[in-house]
Amino acid sequence: HEVEYQGFPGFLWRAAYWAARVRGKDLMAVTPTDGIERMGSRPVQVLHGTADSRVAYHNATDLVAFAKTGGLKVTLHSFEGADHIEGLLLEPQRYQSVLVDFFSAALPN
């Protein structure tokens, strides 16, 4: 979908996908849930707009739910009515606070 979102014909993705497969690479081999499983005990924070037209909001809630089933410490910060990365634009103070608080707690002094 990213290829089409960027304005290119969808067949370009299919061509790239199959060219990679011929070379022994699977572009779809790693999924977000694979990444979550590899996080170990590290905290995770997800920021997502509820009106995201690029990555549907349910992807964030699904990922968070999956992470919690594995016992991962994960926090979802939703930005009501925000499209893709618009949370930063619509609520800059909150966005900044969320990031600063997360990294202040997660990183060693």
PDB file of C-alpha atoms in Angstrom:
ATOM      1  CA  HIS A   1       0.000   0.000   0.000  1.00  0.00           C
ATOM      2  CA  GLU A   2       2.906   2.356   0.645  1.00  0.00           C
ATOM      3  CA  VAL A   3       3.882   2.387  -3.028  1.00  0.00           C
ATOM      4  CA  GLU A   4       0.373   3.429  -4.055  1.00  0.00           C
ATOM      5  CA  TYR A   5       0.156   5.904  -1.165  1.00  0.00           C
ATOM      6  CA  GLN A   6       3.270   7.580  -2.535  1.00  0.00           C
ATOM      7  CA  GLY A   7       1.572   7.881  -5.930  1.00  0.00           C
ATOM      8  CA  PHE A   8       3.262   5.018  -7.743  1.00  0.00           C
ATOM      9  CA  PRO A   9       1.451   2.179  -9.513  1.00  0.00           C
ATOM     10  CA  GLY A  10       0.820  -0.812  -7.277  1.00  0.00           C
ATOM     11  CA  PHE A  11       2.497  -3.222  -9.676  1.00  0.00           C
ATOM     12  CA  LEU A  12       5.863  -1.727  -8.684  1.00  0.00           C
ATOM     13  CA  TRP A  13       5.485  -3.250  -5.219  1.00  0.00           C
ATOM     14  CA  ARG A  14       4.612  -6.616  -6.669  1.00  0.00           C
ATOM     15  CA  ALA A  15       7.624  -6.447  -8.985  1.00  0.00           C
ATOM     16  CA  ALA A  16       9.951  -5.513  -6.116  1.00  0.00           C
ATOM     17  CA  TYR A  17       8.470  -8.212  -3.899  1.00  0.00           C
ATOM     18  CA  TRP A  18       9.007 -10.964  -6.457  1.00  0.00           C
ATOM     19  CA  ALA A  19      12.456  -9.701  -7.462  1.00  0.00           C
ATOM     20  CA  ALA A  20      13.475  -9.945  -3.814  1.00  0.00           C
ATOM     21  CA  ARG A  21      11.971 -13.434  -3.501  1.00  0.00           C
ATOM     22  CA  VAL A  22      13.977 -14.617  -6.534  1.00  0.00           C
ATOM     23  CA  ARG A  23      17.083 -13.383  -4.707  1.00  0.00           C
ATOM     24  CA  GLY A  24      16.061 -15.292  -1.575  1.00  0.00           C
ATOM     25  CA  LYS A  25      14.730 -12.324   0.402  1.00  0.00           C
ATOM     26  CA  ASP A  26      11.245 -12.163   1.879  1.00  0.00           C
ATOM     27  CA  LEU A  27      10.245  -8.528   2.321  1.00  0.00           C
ATOM     28  CA  MET A  28       7.299  -9.619   4.453  1.00  0.00           C
ATOM     29  CA  ALA A  29       9.289 -11.916   6.744  1.00  0.00           C
ATOM     30  CA  VAL A  30       9.432  -9.527   9.697  1.00  0.00           C
ATOM     31  CA  THR A  31       6.152  -8.287  11.114  1.00  0.00           C
ATOM     32  CA  PRO A  32       5.417  -5.756  13.865  1.00  0.00           C
ATOM     33  CA  THR A  33       4.527  -8.640  16.174  1.00  0.00           C
ATOM     34  CA  ASP A  34       7.956 -10.184  15.485  1.00  0.00           C
ATOM     35  CA  GLY A  35       9.504  -6.929  16.641  1.00  0.00           C
ATOM     36  CA  ILE A  36       7.389  -6.892  19.784  1.00  0.00           C
ATOM     37  CA  GLU A  37       8.422 -10.454  20.603  1.00  0.00           C
ATOM     38  CA  ARG A  38      12.080  -9.397  20.406  1.00  0.00           C
ATOM     39  CA  MET A  39      11.649  -6.439  22.782  1.00  0.00           C
ATOM     40  CA  GLY A  40      12.270  -8.489  25.897  1.00  0.00           C
ATOM     41  CA  SER A  41      11.667  -6.421  29.020  1.00  0.00           C
ATOM     42  CA  ARG A  42      12.192  -3.048  27.355  1.00  0.00           C
ATOM     43  CA  PRO A  43       9.281  -0.614  27.634  1.00  0.00           C
ATOM     44  CA  VAL A  44       7.382   0.321  24.489  1.00  0.00           C
ATOM     45  CA  GLN A  45       5.371   3.418  23.755  1.00  0.00           C
ATOM     46  CA  VAL A  46       2.962   3.769  20.841  1.00  0.00           C
ATOM     47  CA  LEU A  47       1.662   7.149  19.679  1.00  0.00           C
ATOM     48  CA  HIS A  48      -1.149   7.030  17.150  1.00  0.00           C
ATOM     49  CA  GLY A  49      -3.841   9.271  15.705  1.00  0.00           C
ATOM     50  CA  THR A  50      -7.366   7.890  15.808  1.00  0.00           C
ATOM     51  CA  ALA A  51      -8.070   9.219  12.297  1.00  0.00           C
ATOM     52  CA  ASP A  52      -4.866   7.935  10.702  1.00  0.00           C
ATOM     53  CA  SER A  53      -5.546   7.384   7.007  1.00  0.00           C
ATOM     54  CA  ARG A  54      -2.156   5.805   6.357  1.00  0.00           C
ATOM     55  CA  VAL A  55      -1.883   3.242   9.144  1.00  0.00           C
ATOM     56  CA  ALA A  56      -5.321   2.387  10.497  1.00  0.00           C
ATOM     57  CA  TYR A  57      -5.728   3.052  14.222  1.00  0.00           C
ATOM     58  CA  HIS A  58      -6.683  -0.564  14.934  1.00  0.00           C
ATOM     59  CA  ASN A  59      -3.098  -1.526  14.061  1.00  0.00           C
ATOM     60  CA  ALA A  60      -1.935   0.367  17.152  1.00  0.00           C
ATOM     61  CA  THR A  61      -4.562  -1.126  19.442  1.00  0.00           C
ATOM     62  CA  ASP A  62      -3.943  -4.615  18.042  1.00  0.00           C
ATOM     63  CA  LEU A  63      -0.182  -4.260  18.547  1.00  0.00           C
ATOM     64  CA  VAL A  64      -0.625  -3.015  22.108  1.00  0.00           C
ATOM     65  CA  ALA A  65      -3.025  -5.862  22.914  1.00  0.00           C
ATOM     66  CA  PHE A  66      -0.561  -8.377  21.459  1.00  0.00           C
ATOM     67  CA  ALA A  67       2.307  -6.886  23.478  1.00  0.00           C
ATOM     68  CA  LYS A  68       0.309  -7.016  26.700  1.00  0.00           C
ATOM     69  CA  THR A  69      -0.491 -10.711  26.199  1.00  0.00           C
ATOM     70  CA  GLY A  70       3.266 -11.287  26.244  1.00  0.00           C
ATOM     71  CA  GLY A  71       3.663  -9.314  29.458  1.00  0.00           C
ATOM     72  CA  LEU A  72       5.412  -6.386  27.793  1.00  0.00           C
ATOM     73  CA  LYS A  73       5.175  -2.979  29.427  1.00  0.00           C
ATOM     74  CA  VAL A  74       3.494  -0.986  26.665  1.00  0.00           C
ATOM     75  CA  THR A  75       1.618   2.304  26.673  1.00  0.00           C
ATOM     76  CA  LEU A  76      -0.651   3.651  23.948  1.00  0.00           C
ATOM     77  CA  HIS A  77      -1.116   7.393  23.588  1.00  0.00           C
ATOM     78  CA  SER A  78      -4.019   8.168  21.269  1.00  0.00           C
ATOM     79  CA  PHE A  79      -4.453  11.517  19.576  1.00  0.00           C
ATOM     80  CA  GLU A  80      -8.158  11.982  18.944  1.00  0.00           C
ATOM     81  CA  GLY A  81      -8.981  13.007  15.367  1.00  0.00           C
ATOM     82  CA  ALA A  82      -5.325  13.086  14.303  1.00  0.00           C
ATOM     83  CA  ASP A  83      -4.229  11.731  10.929  1.00  0.00           C
ATOM     84  CA  HIS A  84      -0.780  10.216  10.323  1.00  0.00           C
ATOM     85  CA  ILE A  85       1.785  12.067  12.499  1.00  0.00           C
ATOM     86  CA  GLU A  86      -0.705  14.896  13.127  1.00  0.00           C
ATOM     87  CA  GLY A  87      -0.661  14.309  16.873  1.00  0.00           C
ATOM     88  CA  LEU A  88       2.586  16.247  16.866  1.00  0.00           C
ATOM     89  CA  LEU A  89       0.901  19.155  15.090  1.00  0.00           C
ATOM     90  CA  LEU A  90      -2.445  19.120  16.906  1.00  0.00           C
ATOM     91  CA  GLU A  91      -1.132  18.633  20.439  1.00  0.00           C
ATOM     92  CA  PRO A  92       2.567  19.587  20.392  1.00  0.00           C
ATOM     93  CA  GLN A  93       2.886  20.138  24.152  1.00  0.00           C
ATOM     94  CA  ARG A  94       1.285  16.796  24.997  1.00  0.00           C
ATOM     95  CA  TYR A  95       3.311  15.018  22.308  1.00  0.00           C
ATOM     96  CA  GLN A  96       6.524  16.477  23.687  1.00  0.00           C
ATOM     97  CA  SER A  97       5.603  15.614  27.270  1.00  0.00           C
ATOM     98  CA  VAL A  98       4.760  12.034  26.331  1.00  0.00           C
ATOM     99  CA  LEU A  99       8.142  11.552  24.648  1.00  0.00           C
ATOM    100  CA  VAL A 100      10.196  13.320  27.314  1.00  0.00           C
ATOM    101  CA  ASP A 101       8.473  11.414  30.120  1.00  0.00           C
ATOM    102  CA  PHE A 102       8.964   8.081  28.353  1.00  0.00           C
ATOM    103  CA  PHE A 103      12.650   8.558  27.611  1.00  0.00           C
ATOM    104  CA  SER A 104      13.351  10.084  31.026  1.00  0.00           C
ATOM    105  CA  ALA A 105      11.931   6.960  32.652  1.00  0.00           C
ATOM    106  CA  ALA A 106      13.334   4.423  30.172  1.00  0.00           C
ATOM    107  CA  LEU A 107      16.908   5.637  29.745  1.00  0.00           C
ATOM    108  CA  PRO A 108      19.594   5.556  32.413  1.00  0.00           C
ATOM    109  CA  ASN A 109      20.568   8.912  33.895  1.00  0.00           C
TER     110      ASN A 109
END
